[in-house]
mmCIF file of C-alpha atoms in Angstrom:
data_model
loop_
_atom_site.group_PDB
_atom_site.id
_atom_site.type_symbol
_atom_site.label_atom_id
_atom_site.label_comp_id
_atom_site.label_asym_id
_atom_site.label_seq_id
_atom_site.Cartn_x
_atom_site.Cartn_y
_atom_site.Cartn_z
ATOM 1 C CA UNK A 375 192.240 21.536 255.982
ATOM 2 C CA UNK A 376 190.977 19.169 253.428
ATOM 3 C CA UNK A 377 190.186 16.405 256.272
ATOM 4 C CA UNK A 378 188.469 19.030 258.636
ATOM 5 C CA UNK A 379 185.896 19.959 256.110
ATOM 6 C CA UNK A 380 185.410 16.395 255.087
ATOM 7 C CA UNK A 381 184.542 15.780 258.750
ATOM 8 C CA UNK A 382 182.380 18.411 259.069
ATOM 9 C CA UNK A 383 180.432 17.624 255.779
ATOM 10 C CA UNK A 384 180.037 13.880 257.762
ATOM 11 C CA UNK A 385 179.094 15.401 261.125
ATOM 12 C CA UNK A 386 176.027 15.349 262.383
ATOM 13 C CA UNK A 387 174.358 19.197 262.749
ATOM 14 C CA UNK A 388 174.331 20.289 266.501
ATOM 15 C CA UNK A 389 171.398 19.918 268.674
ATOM 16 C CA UNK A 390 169.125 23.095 268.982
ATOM 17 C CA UNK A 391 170.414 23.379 272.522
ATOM 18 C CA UNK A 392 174.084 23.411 271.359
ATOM 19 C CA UNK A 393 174.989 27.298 270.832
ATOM 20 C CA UNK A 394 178.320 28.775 269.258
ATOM 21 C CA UNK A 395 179.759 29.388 272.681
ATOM 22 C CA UNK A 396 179.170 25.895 273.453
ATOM 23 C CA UNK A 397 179.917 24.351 270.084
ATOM 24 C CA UNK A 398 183.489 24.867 269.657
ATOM 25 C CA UNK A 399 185.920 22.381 271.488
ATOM 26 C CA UNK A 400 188.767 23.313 273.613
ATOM 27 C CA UNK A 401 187.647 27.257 274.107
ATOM 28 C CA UNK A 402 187.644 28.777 270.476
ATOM 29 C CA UNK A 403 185.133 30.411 268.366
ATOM 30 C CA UNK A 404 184.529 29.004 264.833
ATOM 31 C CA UNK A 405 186.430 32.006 263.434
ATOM 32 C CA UNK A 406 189.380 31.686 265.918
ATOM 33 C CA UNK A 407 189.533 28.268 264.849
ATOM 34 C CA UNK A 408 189.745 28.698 261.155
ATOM 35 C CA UNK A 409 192.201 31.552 261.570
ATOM 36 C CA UNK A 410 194.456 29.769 263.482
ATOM 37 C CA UNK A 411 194.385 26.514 261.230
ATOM 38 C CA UNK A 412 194.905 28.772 258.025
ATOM 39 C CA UNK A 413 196.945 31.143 259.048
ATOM 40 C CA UNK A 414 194.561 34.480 257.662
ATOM 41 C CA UNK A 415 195.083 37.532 259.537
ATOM 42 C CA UNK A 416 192.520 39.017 261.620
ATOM 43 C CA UNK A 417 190.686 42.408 260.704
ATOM 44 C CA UNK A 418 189.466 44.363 263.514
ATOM 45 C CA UNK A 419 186.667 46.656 262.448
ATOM 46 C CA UNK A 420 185.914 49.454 265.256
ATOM 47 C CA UNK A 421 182.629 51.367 265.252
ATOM 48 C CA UNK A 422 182.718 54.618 266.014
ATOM 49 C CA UNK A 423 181.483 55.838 269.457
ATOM 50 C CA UNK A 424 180.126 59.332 268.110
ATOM 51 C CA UNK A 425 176.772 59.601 268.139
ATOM 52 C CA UNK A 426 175.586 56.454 269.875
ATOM 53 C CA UNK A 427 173.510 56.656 272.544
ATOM 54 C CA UNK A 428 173.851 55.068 275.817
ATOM 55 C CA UNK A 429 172.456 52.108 276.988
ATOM 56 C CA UNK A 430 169.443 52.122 279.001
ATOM 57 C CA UNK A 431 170.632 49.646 281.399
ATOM 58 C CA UNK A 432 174.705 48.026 281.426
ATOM 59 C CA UNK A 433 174.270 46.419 284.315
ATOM 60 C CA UNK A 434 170.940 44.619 283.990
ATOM 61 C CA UNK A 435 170.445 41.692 286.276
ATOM 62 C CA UNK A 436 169.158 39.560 282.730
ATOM 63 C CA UNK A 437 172.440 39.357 281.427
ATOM 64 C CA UNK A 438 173.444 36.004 281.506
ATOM 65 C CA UNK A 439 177.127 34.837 281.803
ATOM 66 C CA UNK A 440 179.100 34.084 278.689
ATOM 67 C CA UNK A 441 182.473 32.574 278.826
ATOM 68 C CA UNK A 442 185.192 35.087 278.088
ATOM 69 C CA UNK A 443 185.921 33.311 274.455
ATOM 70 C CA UNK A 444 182.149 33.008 273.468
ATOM 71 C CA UNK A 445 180.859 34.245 270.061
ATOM 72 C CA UNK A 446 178.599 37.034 271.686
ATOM 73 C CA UNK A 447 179.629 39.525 273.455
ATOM 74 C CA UNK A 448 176.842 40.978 275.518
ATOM 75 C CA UNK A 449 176.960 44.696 276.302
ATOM 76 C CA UNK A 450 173.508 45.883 278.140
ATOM 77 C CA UNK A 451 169.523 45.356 278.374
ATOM 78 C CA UNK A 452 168.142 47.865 275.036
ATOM 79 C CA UNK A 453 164.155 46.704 276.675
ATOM 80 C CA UNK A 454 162.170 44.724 279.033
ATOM 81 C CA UNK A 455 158.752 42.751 278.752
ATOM 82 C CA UNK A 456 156.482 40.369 280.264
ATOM 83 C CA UNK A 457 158.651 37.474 279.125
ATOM 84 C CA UNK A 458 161.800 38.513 278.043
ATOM 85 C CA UNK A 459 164.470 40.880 277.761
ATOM 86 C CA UNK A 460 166.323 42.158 274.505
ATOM 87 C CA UNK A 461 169.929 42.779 275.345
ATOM 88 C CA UNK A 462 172.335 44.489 272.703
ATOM 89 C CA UNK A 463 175.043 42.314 272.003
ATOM 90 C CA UNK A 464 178.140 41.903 269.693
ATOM 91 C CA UNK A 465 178.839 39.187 267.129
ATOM 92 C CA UNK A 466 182.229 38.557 267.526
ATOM 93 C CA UNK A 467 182.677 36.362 264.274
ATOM 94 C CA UNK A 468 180.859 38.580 262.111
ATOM 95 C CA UNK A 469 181.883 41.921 263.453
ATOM 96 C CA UNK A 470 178.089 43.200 263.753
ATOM 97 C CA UNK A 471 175.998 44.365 266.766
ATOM 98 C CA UNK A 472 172.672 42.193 266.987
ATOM 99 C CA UNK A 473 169.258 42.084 269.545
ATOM 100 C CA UNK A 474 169.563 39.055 271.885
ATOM 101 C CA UNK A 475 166.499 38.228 272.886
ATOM 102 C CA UNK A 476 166.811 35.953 276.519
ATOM 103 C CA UNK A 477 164.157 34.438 278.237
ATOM 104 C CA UNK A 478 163.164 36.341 282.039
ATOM 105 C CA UNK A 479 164.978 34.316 284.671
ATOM 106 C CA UNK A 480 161.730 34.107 286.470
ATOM 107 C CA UNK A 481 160.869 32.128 283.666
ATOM 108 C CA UNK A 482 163.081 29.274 283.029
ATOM 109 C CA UNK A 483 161.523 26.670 285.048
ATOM 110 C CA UNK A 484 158.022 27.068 283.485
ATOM 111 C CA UNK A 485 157.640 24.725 280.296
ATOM 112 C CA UNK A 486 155.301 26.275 278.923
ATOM 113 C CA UNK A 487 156.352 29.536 278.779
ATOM 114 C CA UNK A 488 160.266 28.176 277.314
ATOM 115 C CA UNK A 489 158.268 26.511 275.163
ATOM 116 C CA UNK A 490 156.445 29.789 273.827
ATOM 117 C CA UNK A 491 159.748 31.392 273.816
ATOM 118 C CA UNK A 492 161.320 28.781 271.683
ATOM 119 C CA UNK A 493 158.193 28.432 269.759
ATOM 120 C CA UNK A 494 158.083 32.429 268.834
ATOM 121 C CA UNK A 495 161.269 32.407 267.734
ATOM 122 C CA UNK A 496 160.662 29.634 265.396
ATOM 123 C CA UNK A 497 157.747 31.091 263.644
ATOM 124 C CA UNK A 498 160.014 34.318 263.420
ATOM 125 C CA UNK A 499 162.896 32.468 261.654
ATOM 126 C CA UNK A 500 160.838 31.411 259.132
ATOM 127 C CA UNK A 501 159.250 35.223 258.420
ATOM 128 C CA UNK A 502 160.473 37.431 255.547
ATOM 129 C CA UNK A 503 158.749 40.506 255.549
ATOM 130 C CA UNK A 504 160.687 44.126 255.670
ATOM 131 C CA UNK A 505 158.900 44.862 259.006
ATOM 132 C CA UNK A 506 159.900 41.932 260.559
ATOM 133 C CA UNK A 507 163.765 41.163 261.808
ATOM 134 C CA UNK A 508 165.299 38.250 260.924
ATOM 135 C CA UNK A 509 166.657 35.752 263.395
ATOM 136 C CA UNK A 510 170.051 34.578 263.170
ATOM 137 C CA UNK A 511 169.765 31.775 266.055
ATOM 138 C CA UNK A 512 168.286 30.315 268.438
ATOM 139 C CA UNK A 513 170.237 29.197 271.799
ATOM 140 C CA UNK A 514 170.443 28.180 275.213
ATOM 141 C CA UNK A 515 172.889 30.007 277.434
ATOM 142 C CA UNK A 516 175.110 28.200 280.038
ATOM 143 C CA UNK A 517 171.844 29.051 283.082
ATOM 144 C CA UNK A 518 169.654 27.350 280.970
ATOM 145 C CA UNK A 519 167.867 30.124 279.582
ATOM 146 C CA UNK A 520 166.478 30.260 275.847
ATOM 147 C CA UNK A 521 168.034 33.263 273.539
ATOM 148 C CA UNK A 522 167.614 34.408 270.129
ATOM 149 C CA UNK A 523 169.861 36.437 268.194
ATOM 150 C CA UNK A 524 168.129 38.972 265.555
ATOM 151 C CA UNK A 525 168.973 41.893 264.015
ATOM 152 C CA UNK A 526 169.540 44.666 265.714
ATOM 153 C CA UNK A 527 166.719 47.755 264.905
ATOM 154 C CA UNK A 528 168.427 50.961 265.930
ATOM 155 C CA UNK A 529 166.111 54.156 265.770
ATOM 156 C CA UNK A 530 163.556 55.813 268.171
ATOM 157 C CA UNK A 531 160.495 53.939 268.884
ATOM 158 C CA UNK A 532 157.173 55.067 267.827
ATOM 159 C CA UNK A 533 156.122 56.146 270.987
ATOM 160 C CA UNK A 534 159.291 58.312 271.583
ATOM 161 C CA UNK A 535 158.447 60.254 268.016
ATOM 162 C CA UNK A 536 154.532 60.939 269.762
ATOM 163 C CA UNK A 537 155.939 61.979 272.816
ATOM 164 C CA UNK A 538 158.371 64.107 270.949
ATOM 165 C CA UNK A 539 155.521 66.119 268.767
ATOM 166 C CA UNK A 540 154.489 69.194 269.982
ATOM 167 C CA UNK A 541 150.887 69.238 269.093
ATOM 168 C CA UNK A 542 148.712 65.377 268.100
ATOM 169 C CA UNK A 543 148.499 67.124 264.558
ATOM 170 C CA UNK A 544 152.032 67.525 263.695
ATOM 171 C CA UNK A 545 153.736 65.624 260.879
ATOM 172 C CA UNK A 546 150.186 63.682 261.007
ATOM 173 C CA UNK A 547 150.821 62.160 257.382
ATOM 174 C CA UNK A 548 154.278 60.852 258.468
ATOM 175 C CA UNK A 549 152.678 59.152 261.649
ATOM 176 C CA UNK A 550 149.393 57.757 258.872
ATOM 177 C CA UNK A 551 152.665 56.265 256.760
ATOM 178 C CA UNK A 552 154.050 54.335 259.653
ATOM 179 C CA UNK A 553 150.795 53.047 261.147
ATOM 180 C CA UNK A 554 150.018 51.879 257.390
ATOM 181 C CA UNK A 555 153.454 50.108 257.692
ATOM 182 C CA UNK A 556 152.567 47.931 260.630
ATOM 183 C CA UNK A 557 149.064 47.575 259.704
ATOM 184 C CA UNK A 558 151.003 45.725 256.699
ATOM 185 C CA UNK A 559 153.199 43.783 258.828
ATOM 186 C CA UNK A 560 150.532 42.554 261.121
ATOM 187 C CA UNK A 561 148.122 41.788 258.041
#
């Protein structure tokens, strides 16, 4: 174990391009690979099924293919826009559910928009701000397509709570709260 982490401390880091379900030789994820080579025994943690609601759309035609032993696990298309799609997926190292965001197909052979993509999601790793979610990583999956990983925001959106008042002037103060919020995390 000792030699492994001395090679690793003299390894160069991967190149942006290089994702976990590309970086690990011979088929394994980092956390197959240091169970197997120490010998600790795997914890499965299951979430519960109650409650959730279903995806919008499994079978979206954005989901790229992942190789059967990558780190992510991708499980559906959460939303759509002009660029992208976010996509729920699974962390299978970490045992968490995350937003993958993954660049439109129609998109990959224009530079300039891979390179707003990529560009976006740098500015984003570097944000801190409560109303912002982090990114984890930023990747490029086996089709050539950008991704970032970010946490995952579960909750109705803002437009589904309007839709879901009965009358514009119900709960008003709790809707004044939440457009101070983003007028905060746009200032």
């Amino acid at each position: 174990m000792q030699s492994r982490a001395n090679g690793f401390r003299s390894s160069p880091p991967p190149e942006l391009a290089i994702t976990a379900c590309q970086a690990s030789p011979g088929g394994s994820s980092v956390l197959q690979d240091f169970e197997s080579n120490c010998n600790v025994p795997h914890v499965a943690l299951q979430e519960s099924a109650i409650g959730r609601e279903p995806l919008i759309r499994p079978q979206s035609d954005q989901i790229p293919q992942t190789p059967s032993d990558s780190r992510y696990q991708l499980q559906g298309e959460i939303a759509r826009g002009g660029m992208g799609a976010a996509l729920l997926g699974r962390d299978v190292d970490l045992g968490r559910k995350l937003a993958v965001k993954v660049l439109l197909d129609t998109h990959k052979e224009k530079p300039e928009i891979v390179e707003r993509f990529i560009e976006e999601a740098q500015i984003g790793g570097q944000l801190q701000y409560p109303g912002i979610a982090p990114v984890y990583e930023l990747g490029q999956f086996a089709d050539k397509r950008p991704f970032v990983t970010m946490k995952l925001v579960e909750g109705k959106t803002l437009a589904k709570l309007l839709v879901d008042r009965p009358d514009p002037s119900v709960d008003l103060p709790r809707f004044l709260g939440i457009f101070e919020q983003v007028c905060q995390t746009l200032a």
